[in-house]
CSV table of C-alpha atoms in Angstrom, one decimal:
chain,number,residue,atom,x,y,z
A,1,MET,CA,0.0,0.0,0.0
A,2,SER,CA,1.5,3.4,-0.9
A,3,HIS,CA,1.1,6.3,1.4
A,4,SER,CA,1.7,10.0,1.2
A,5,SER,CA,4.5,11.5,3.3
A,6,ASP,CA,2.3,12.2,6.3
A,7,GLY,CA,-1.1,10.9,5.2
A,8,LEU,CA,-2.8,14.1,6.4
A,9,SER,CA,-2.3,16.6,3.7
A,10,SER,CA,-5.7,17.7,2.3
A,11,VAL,CA,-7.6,15.3,4.6
A,12,SER,CA,-11.1,16.5,5.7
A,13,LEU,CA,-12.4,14.8,8.8
A,14,PRO,CA,-16.0,14.7,9.9
A,15,ALA,CA,-17.1,17.5,12.2
A,16,GLY,CA,-16.2,16.8,15.8
A,17,PHE,CA,-13.2,14.5,15.0
A,18,SER,CA,-9.6,15.3,15.5
A,19,VAL,CA,-6.3,13.5,15.1
A,20,ILE,CA,-4.6,12.6,18.4
A,21,GLU,CA,-1.8,10.5,16.9
A,22,HIS,CA,-0.7,9.2,13.5
A,23,HIS,CA,2.3,7.4,12.1
A,24,PRO,CA,4.0,9.5,9.3
A,25,ASP,CA,4.5,6.4,7.2
A,26,GLY,CA,0.7,5.7,7.0
A,27,PHE,CA,0.6,2.7,9.3
A,28,TYR,CA,-2.1,4.1,11.6
A,29,ILE,CA,-4.1,7.1,12.7
A,30,ARG,CA,-6.0,7.6,15.9
A,31,LEU,CA,-9.1,9.9,15.9
A,32,THR,CA,-11.0,11.2,18.8
A,33,SER,CA,-14.4,12.7,19.2
A,34,ALA,CA,-16.9,13.5,22.0
A,35,GLN,CA,-19.4,10.9,20.8
A,36,ARG,CA,-19.1,7.5,19.1
A,37,ALA,CA,-19.1,7.5,15.4
A,38,THR,CA,-22.3,6.4,13.6
A,39,PRO,CA,-22.1,3.8,10.9
A,40,ALA,CA,-22.4,6.5,8.3
A,41,ILE,CA,-19.5,8.4,9.8
A,42,ILE,CA,-17.4,5.3,10.1
A,43,ARG,CA,-18.0,4.7,6.3
A,44,SER,CA,-17.1,8.3,5.6
A,45,ILE,CA,-13.9,8.1,7.6
A,46,ALA,CA,-13.0,4.8,5.8
A,47,ASP,CA,-13.6,6.4,2.4
A,48,THR,CA,-11.4,9.4,3.3
A,49,LEU,CA,-8.5,7.7,5.1
A,50,ALA,CA,-8.4,4.0,4.2
A,51,ASP,CA,-6.1,4.6,1.2
A,52,LYS,CA,-3.8,6.7,3.4
A,53,PHE,CA,-3.5,4.5,6.6
A,54,ASP,CA,-3.5,0.8,7.2
A,55,ARG,CA,-5.4,1.1,10.5
A,56,ILE,CA,-7.8,3.8,11.7
A,57,ASP,CA,-8.5,3.8,15.4
A,58,LEU,CA,-11.6,5.6,16.9
A,59,CYS,CA,-11.7,6.7,20.5
A,60,LEU,CA,-13.6,9.1,22.7
A,61,ASP,CA,-12.2,12.4,24.0
A,62,VAL,CA,-12.5,11.1,27.6
A,63,ALA,CA,-10.7,7.8,26.9
A,64,HIS,CA,-8.1,8.1,24.2
A,65,GLU,CA,-5.1,6.2,25.6
A,66,ARG,CA,-3.8,3.3,23.5
A,67,GLY,CA,-6.1,0.4,24.2
A,68,ASP,CA,-9.1,2.6,24.8
A,69,GLU,CA,-10.3,2.4,21.2
A,70,TYR,CA,-14.0,1.5,20.8
A,71,ALA,CA,-13.5,0.6,17.1
A,72,SER,CA,-10.8,0.2,14.4
A,73,ILE,CA,-11.1,0.2,10.6
A,74,ILE,CA,-8.6,-2.2,9.0
A,75,GLY,CA,-9.0,-2.8,5.3
A,76,SER,CA,-12.7,-3.3,4.6
A,77,GLN,CA,-13.5,-4.5,8.1
A,78,VAL,CA,-14.6,-2.6,11.3
A,79,PHE,CA,-13.5,-4.1,14.6
A,80,ASP,CA,-16.2,-3.2,17.1
A,81,TYR,CA,-14.4,-3.7,20.4
A,82,ASP,CA,-17.3,-2.7,22.6
A,83,ASN,CA,-19.6,-5.4,21.1
A,84,ASP,CA,-16.8,-7.9,20.4
A,85,ARG,CA,-17.6,-8.3,16.7
A,86,ILE,CA,-16.0,-7.7,13.3
A,87,LEU,CA,-18.2,-6.3,10.5
A,88,SER,CA,-17.6,-5.6,6.8
A,89,LEU,CA,-17.8,-1.9,5.9
A,90,ASP,CA,-20.3,-3.0,3.2
A,91,LYS,CA,-22.7,-4.4,5.8
A,92,LEU,CA,-22.3,-1.7,8.5
A,93,HIS,CA,-25.6,-0.1,9.3
């Protein structure tokens, strides 16, 4: 997978989301927000960032240390840690 130099140039995140950490080689990015992302927002984030980062972690503002993620997007799958399930982005609703 090819990545831009920092993966963040010209990236537009959904309202309320901010980057708290990212790897400059595009291996991962961690996003935080006040509320959990809806399925539509998760798909939008994946559409925007999946070709720039191998892994996209989602966390809440109040719990954003490593390991506090409530979901991750890896490839075409969403890992829903709170509900202990793995979903395809295509079937996310």
